[in-house]
Amino acid sequence: MAVKTFTTGEVLTAADTNTYLANSGLDYIGAVTATSGSTIQVDNVFSANYDSYRVVVSQLRMSTTASGVNFRLRNSGGTSNASYYYGGLYLSAYGNTTVNATTSANASSIDMNTVGGTTDSGFAFDIFGPFVTQRTTLTMTGSDCRTAGAPRMSLTGFHDVSTSYTGFDLILTQTIASAKVRIYGYRQA
Amino acid sequence: MNDNDIATVYDASTGQTTTRPLTGEELAEREENRHKFAEEASKE
């Protein structure tokens, strides 16, 4: 349905409401806040309700030093930690046009991101088809607040196995001070 | 076990968030990732 403008006093019917809900962009699925540890495990967020998802990670800070972030799919059988992951993570610094790349190939996880120590970081990724029995692809963009190093990041990657997954792990190399992870599904009309 | 050696676990089917200790395999992998991250960071 194209955008419809309702007028003052007009009755909003159940049909209109349901149509607009069906055509809405993102459905909130759930959220988790972490204040310690180095891994965030998210279970039972992917389902037959959606083909694609957006995961937003905000207010991400480490306790002390900068950290890497790796991504891995999981389902009821545990994590998919065999050598099925491929990815290209591209990093650049302010005032420097050089782009550094970190690649994952036949890896047990994807090098997804970096977090600049105690400064705030944020990133979001779209993941396509994790629940359906086909290969899963994803894209990520993110930044942290470092004025040095390589705080601007983007990634494309995929998991090279046609299997259904219901969740994921974010595996950090250092201790988390704070992190908020929100998961949304792309609504399907 | 210190605060660094745990996973925060969210289950959307229940809405509950819990924690669990990292397994030996996860701890070993984290060490491997730390070394790899340090090598990559040195190139920035």
mmCIF file of C-alpha atoms in Angstrom:
data_model
loop_
_atom_site.group_PDB
_atom_site.id
_atom_site.type_symbol
_atom_site.label_atom_id
_atom_site.label_comp_id
_atom_site.label_asym_id
_atom_site.label_seq_id
_atom_site.Cartn_x
_atom_site.Cartn_y
_atom_site.Cartn_z
ATOM 1 C CA MET A 1 0.000 0.000 0.000
ATOM 2 C CA ALA A 2 1.265 3.432 -0.832
ATOM 3 C CA VAL A 3 1.372 6.041 1.895
ATOM 4 C CA LYS A 4 -2.140 7.059 2.874
ATOM 5 C CA THR A 5 -2.936 10.316 4.633
ATOM 6 C CA PHE A 6 -5.756 10.121 7.148
ATOM 7 C CA THR A 7 -7.931 13.156 7.769
ATOM 8 C CA THR A 8 -9.249 14.513 11.050
ATOM 9 C CA GLY A 9 -12.206 12.491 12.309
ATOM 10 C CA GLU A 10 -11.688 9.667 9.836
ATOM 11 C CA VAL A 11 -12.128 6.166 11.231
ATOM 12 C CA LEU A 12 -8.932 4.120 11.181
ATOM 13 C CA THR A 13 -10.184 0.679 10.246
ATOM 14 C CA ALA A 14 -8.735 -2.655 11.283
ATOM 15 C CA ALA A 15 -7.905 -3.293 7.633
ATOM 16 C CA ASP A 16 -5.912 -0.061 7.376
ATOM 17 C CA THR A 17 -4.157 -0.762 10.674
ATOM 18 C CA ASN A 18 -3.246 -4.294 9.695
ATOM 19 C CA THR A 19 -2.066 -3.189 6.272
ATOM 20 C CA TYR A 20 0.194 -0.537 7.728
ATOM 21 C CA LEU A 21 1.554 -2.974 10.309
ATOM 22 C CA ALA A 22 2.233 -5.500 7.560
ATOM 23 C CA ASN A 23 4.014 -2.837 5.523
ATOM 24 C CA SER A 24 6.015 -1.346 8.378
ATOM 25 C CA GLY A 25 9.772 -1.443 8.070
ATOM 26 C CA LEU A 26 11.247 -3.097 11.116
ATOM 27 C CA ASP A 27 9.796 -5.219 13.892
ATOM 28 C CA TYR A 28 11.520 -5.148 17.259
ATOM 29 C CA ILE A 29 12.489 -8.678 18.315
ATOM 30 C CA GLY A 30 14.557 -8.226 21.438
ATOM 31 C CA ALA A 31 17.531 -6.640 23.165
ATOM 32 C CA VAL A 32 20.335 -7.479 25.522
ATOM 33 C CA THR A 33 22.614 -5.316 27.646
ATOM 34 C CA ALA A 34 26.055 -6.546 28.653
ATOM 35 C CA THR A 35 28.202 -4.950 31.349
ATOM 36 C CA SER A 36 30.938 -7.572 31.705
ATOM 37 C CA GLY A 37 32.395 -10.614 30.006
ATOM 38 C CA SER A 38 33.749 -10.861 26.510
ATOM 39 C CA THR A 39 31.057 -12.734 24.566
ATOM 40 C CA ILE A 40 27.438 -11.829 23.837
ATOM 41 C CA GLN A 41 25.372 -14.870 22.892
ATOM 42 C CA VAL A 42 21.982 -14.229 21.292
ATOM 43 C CA ASP A 43 19.590 -17.182 20.996
ATOM 44 C CA ASN A 44 16.270 -17.703 19.204
ATOM 45 C CA VAL A 45 16.038 -14.388 17.361
ATOM 46 C CA PHE A 46 15.987 -15.744 13.805
ATOM 47 C CA SER A 47 12.793 -17.476 12.728
ATOM 48 C CA ALA A 48 10.486 -18.107 9.807
ATOM 49 C CA ASN A 49 8.836 -14.734 10.499
ATOM 50 C CA TYR A 50 11.581 -12.813 8.692
ATOM 51 C CA ASP A 51 14.110 -13.389 5.955
ATOM 52 C CA SER A 52 16.414 -10.523 6.949
ATOM 53 C CA TYR A 53 17.388 -8.780 10.177
ATOM 54 C CA ARG A 54 19.081 -5.661 11.465
ATOM 55 C CA VAL A 55 21.226 -5.815 14.589
ATOM 56 C CA VAL A 56 22.182 -2.499 16.213
ATOM 57 C CA VAL A 57 25.034 -2.395 18.727
ATOM 58 C CA SER A 58 25.294 0.897 20.612
ATOM 59 C CA GLN A 59 26.997 2.407 23.667
ATOM 60 C CA LEU A 60 29.758 -0.125 23.234
ATOM 61 C CA ARG A 61 32.770 0.493 25.462
ATOM 62 C CA MET A 62 35.532 -1.734 26.714
ATOM 63 C CA SER A 63 36.858 -1.791 30.280
ATOM 64 C CA THR A 64 40.406 -0.917 29.295
ATOM 65 C CA THR A 65 41.905 -1.610 25.896
ATOM 66 C CA ALA A 66 40.742 -1.804 22.310
ATOM 67 C CA SER A 67 39.088 -5.025 21.235
ATOM 68 C CA GLY A 68 38.357 -7.030 18.159
ATOM 69 C CA VAL A 69 34.847 -8.306 17.511
ATOM 70 C CA ASN A 70 34.185 -11.607 15.794
ATOM 71 C CA PHE A 71 30.820 -12.862 14.547
ATOM 72 C CA ARG A 72 29.547 -16.413 14.491
ATOM 73 C CA LEU A 73 26.187 -18.057 13.794
ATOM 74 C CA ARG A 74 24.554 -20.497 16.205
ATOM 75 C CA ASN A 75 21.522 -22.741 16.544
ATOM 76 C CA SER A 76 20.234 -25.338 18.977
ATOM 77 C CA GLY A 77 23.244 -27.485 18.167
ATOM 78 C CA GLY A 78 25.654 -24.758 19.348
ATOM 79 C CA THR A 79 27.898 -22.447 17.405
ATOM 80 C CA SER A 80 28.877 -22.988 13.808
ATOM 81 C CA ASN A 81 32.625 -22.836 14.393
ATOM 82 C CA ALA A 82 33.936 -24.772 11.414
ATOM 83 C CA SER A 83 35.814 -23.044 8.622
ATOM 84 C CA TYR A 84 32.827 -21.672 6.742
ATOM 85 C CA TYR A 85 33.201 -17.905 7.137
ATOM 86 C CA TYR A 86 34.362 -15.391 4.568
ATOM 87 C CA GLY A 87 34.556 -11.658 5.031
ATOM 88 C CA GLY A 88 36.332 -8.443 4.177
ATOM 89 C CA LEU A 89 36.634 -5.806 6.895
ATOM 90 C CA TYR A 90 37.785 -2.405 5.687
ATOM 91 C CA LEU A 91 39.165 0.153 8.138
ATOM 92 C CA SER A 92 40.267 3.729 7.647
ATOM 93 C CA ALA A 93 41.513 6.573 9.809
ATOM 94 C CA TYR A 94 40.513 10.230 9.883
ATOM 95 C CA GLY A 95 42.792 12.369 7.788
ATOM 96 C CA ASN A 96 44.144 9.337 5.969
ATOM 97 C CA THR A 97 42.789 7.990 2.709
ATOM 98 C CA THR A 98 44.522 4.639 3.127
ATOM 99 C CA VAL A 99 42.121 1.766 3.691
ATOM 100 C CA ASN A 100 43.355 -1.283 5.558
ATOM 101 C CA ALA A 101 41.664 -4.619 4.975
ATOM 102 C CA THR A 102 41.329 -7.645 7.188
ATOM 103 C CA THR A 103 39.985 -10.709 5.481
ATOM 104 C CA SER A 104 38.424 -13.894 6.730
ATOM 105 C CA ALA A 105 38.552 -16.904 4.421
ATOM 106 C CA ASN A 106 37.771 -20.466 5.425
ATOM 107 C CA ALA A 107 37.681 -19.033 8.940
ATOM 108 C CA SER A 108 35.833 -20.205 12.046
ATOM 109 C CA SER A 109 34.301 -16.728 12.484
ATOM 110 C CA ILE A 110 34.224 -13.362 10.725
ATOM 111 C CA ASP A 111 36.462 -10.500 11.847
ATOM 112 C CA MET A 112 33.563 -8.085 12.128
ATOM 113 C CA ASN A 113 34.725 -4.938 13.824
ATOM 114 C CA THR A 114 37.060 -3.240 16.251
ATOM 115 C CA VAL A 115 36.200 -1.293 19.399
ATOM 116 C CA GLY A 116 38.419 1.589 20.424
ATOM 117 C CA GLY A 117 38.915 0.882 24.099
ATOM 118 C CA THR A 118 36.947 3.004 26.542
ATOM 119 C CA THR A 119 35.621 5.369 23.885
ATOM 120 C CA ASP A 120 32.088 4.882 22.607
ATOM 121 C CA SER A 121 31.571 2.688 19.594
ATOM 122 C CA GLY A 122 28.556 1.749 17.544
ATOM 123 C CA PHE A 123 27.863 -0.490 14.626
ATOM 124 C CA ALA A 124 24.950 -2.124 12.868
ATOM 125 C CA PHE A 125 24.736 -5.098 10.608
ATOM 126 C CA ASP A 126 22.151 -6.521 8.278
ATOM 127 C CA ILE A 127 22.014 -10.280 8.027
ATOM 128 C CA PHE A 128 20.250 -11.960 5.149
ATOM 129 C CA GLY A 129 18.659 -15.395 5.314
ATOM 130 C CA PRO A 130 20.102 -16.825 8.532
ATOM 131 C CA PHE A 131 17.039 -18.953 9.305
ATOM 132 C CA VAL A 132 16.273 -20.244 5.844
ATOM 133 C CA THR A 133 18.289 -23.199 4.671
ATOM 134 C CA GLN A 134 20.639 -21.327 2.408
ATOM 135 C CA ARG A 135 23.931 -19.505 2.720
ATOM 136 C CA THR A 136 23.845 -16.482 5.021
ATOM 137 C CA THR A 137 25.261 -13.119 3.985
ATOM 138 C CA LEU A 138 25.789 -9.931 5.974
ATOM 139 C CA THR A 139 26.980 -6.345 5.768
ATOM 140 C CA MET A 140 28.174 -4.048 8.570
ATOM 141 C CA THR A 141 29.040 -0.390 9.041
ATOM 142 C CA GLY A 142 30.403 1.128 12.216
ATOM 143 C CA SER A 143 32.575 3.704 13.865
ATOM 144 C CA ASP A 144 34.126 4.498 17.178
ATOM 145 C CA CYS A 145 35.281 7.804 18.635
ATOM 146 C CA ARG A 146 39.024 7.401 18.335
ATOM 147 C CA THR A 147 40.789 10.257 16.618
ATOM 148 C CA ALA A 148 43.722 7.973 15.851
ATOM 149 C CA GLY A 149 43.862 4.386 14.693
ATOM 150 C CA ALA A 150 41.252 3.184 12.225
ATOM 151 C CA PRO A 151 37.823 3.901 13.649
ATOM 152 C CA ARG A 152 35.736 3.802 10.460
ATOM 153 C CA MET A 153 34.702 0.346 9.444
ATOM 154 C CA SER A 154 32.666 -1.558 6.880
ATOM 155 C CA LEU A 155 32.307 -5.229 6.171
ATOM 156 C CA THR A 156 30.756 -7.688 3.779
ATOM 157 C CA GLY A 157 30.789 -11.379 4.452
ATOM 158 C CA PHE A 158 29.031 -14.699 4.209
ATOM 159 C CA HIS A 159 28.741 -18.148 5.753
ATOM 160 C CA ASP A 160 29.267 -20.826 3.165
ATOM 161 C CA VAL A 161 26.881 -23.522 4.375
ATOM 162 C CA SER A 162 23.188 -23.951 3.592
ATOM 163 C CA THR A 163 21.963 -24.439 7.139
ATOM 164 C CA SER A 164 19.311 -22.794 9.306
ATOM 165 C CA TYR A 165 20.494 -20.724 12.267
ATOM 166 C CA THR A 166 18.523 -19.151 15.092
ATOM 167 C CA GLY A 167 21.084 -16.873 16.725
ATOM 168 C CA PHE A 168 24.609 -15.520 16.800
ATOM 169 C CA ASP A 169 27.616 -14.769 18.987
ATOM 170 C CA LEU A 170 29.586 -11.531 19.194
ATOM 171 C CA ILE A 171 32.992 -12.620 20.431
ATOM 172 C CA LEU A 172 35.209 -9.848 21.768
ATOM 173 C CA THR A 173 38.866 -10.104 22.662
ATOM 174 C CA GLN A 174 38.675 -7.880 25.766
ATOM 175 C CA THR A 175 36.268 -7.194 28.634
ATOM 176 C CA ILE A 176 33.067 -5.311 27.897
ATOM 177 C CA ALA A 177 32.201 -2.315 30.077
ATOM 178 C CA SER A 178 28.873 -1.697 28.356
ATOM 179 C CA ALA A 179 27.030 -2.792 25.244
ATOM 180 C CA LYS A 180 23.452 -2.651 24.051
ATOM 181 C CA VAL A 181 22.374 -5.011 21.284
ATOM 182 C CA ARG A 182 18.962 -4.622 19.689
ATOM 183 C CA ILE A 183 17.599 -7.011 17.080
ATOM 184 C CA TYR A 184 14.934 -6.171 14.505
ATOM 185 C CA GLY A 185 13.308 -8.141 11.732
ATOM 186 C CA TYR A 186 12.583 -6.694 8.328
ATOM 187 C CA ARG A 187 8.819 -6.919 8.095
ATOM 188 C CA GLN A 188 7.505 -8.852 5.129
ATOM 189 C CA ALA A 189 4.225 -7.713 3.625
ATOM 190 C CA MET B 1 36.626 -17.082 37.101
ATOM 191 C CA ASN B 2 36.895 -13.336 36.557
ATOM 192 C CA ASP B 3 34.391 -10.993 34.959
ATOM 193 C CA ASN B 4 36.197 -11.263 31.666
ATOM 194 C CA ASP B 5 35.633 -14.978 31.365
ATOM 195 C CA ILE B 6 31.870 -15.030 30.961
ATOM 196 C CA ALA B 7 29.320 -14.791 28.187
ATOM 197 C CA THR B 8 26.149 -12.742 28.455
ATOM 198 C CA VAL B 9 23.361 -14.922 27.052
ATOM 199 C CA TYR B 10 20.080 -13.543 25.754
ATOM 200 C CA ASP B 11 17.255 -15.889 24.788
ATOM 201 C CA ALA B 12 14.548 -14.143 22.770
ATOM 202 C CA SER B 13 12.117 -17.017 23.311
ATOM 203 C CA THR B 14 11.966 -16.209 27.029
ATOM 204 C CA GLY B 15 13.223 -12.620 27.075
ATOM 205 C CA GLN B 16 15.713 -13.637 29.766
ATOM 206 C CA THR B 17 19.347 -12.587 30.009
ATOM 207 C CA THR B 18 21.771 -14.782 31.948
ATOM 208 C CA THR B 19 25.508 -15.342 32.114
ATOM 209 C CA ARG B 20 27.635 -18.460 31.775
ATOM 210 C CA PRO B 21 31.356 -19.205 32.068
ATOM 211 C CA LEU B 22 33.287 -19.365 28.822
ATOM 212 C CA THR B 23 34.348 -22.880 27.888
ATOM 213 C CA GLY B 24 37.991 -23.885 27.641
ATOM 214 C CA GLU B 25 37.658 -23.862 23.876
ATOM 215 C CA GLU B 26 36.221 -20.324 23.930
ATOM 216 C CA LEU B 27 39.001 -19.083 26.206
ATOM 217 C CA ALA B 28 41.647 -20.561 23.923
ATOM 218 C CA GLU B 29 40.004 -18.997 20.902
ATOM 219 C CA ARG B 30 39.884 -15.614 22.617
ATOM 220 C CA GLU B 31 43.630 -15.761 23.193
ATOM 221 C CA GLU B 32 44.144 -16.611 19.542
ATOM 222 C CA ASN B 33 41.893 -13.728 18.505
ATOM 223 C CA ARG B 34 43.772 -11.349 20.811
ATOM 224 C CA HIS B 35 47.043 -12.142 19.110
ATOM 225 C CA LYS B 36 45.514 -11.760 15.683
ATOM 226 C CA PHE B 37 43.856 -8.476 16.635
ATOM 227 C CA ALA B 38 47.129 -7.108 18.024
ATOM 228 C CA GLU B 39 48.880 -7.975 14.774
ATOM 229 C CA GLU B 40 46.196 -6.285 12.691
ATOM 230 C CA ALA B 41 46.082 -3.208 14.953
ATOM 231 C CA SER B 42 49.822 -2.751 14.544
ATOM 232 C CA LYS B 43 49.224 -2.211 10.819
ATOM 233 C CA GLU B 44 46.788 0.688 11.368
#
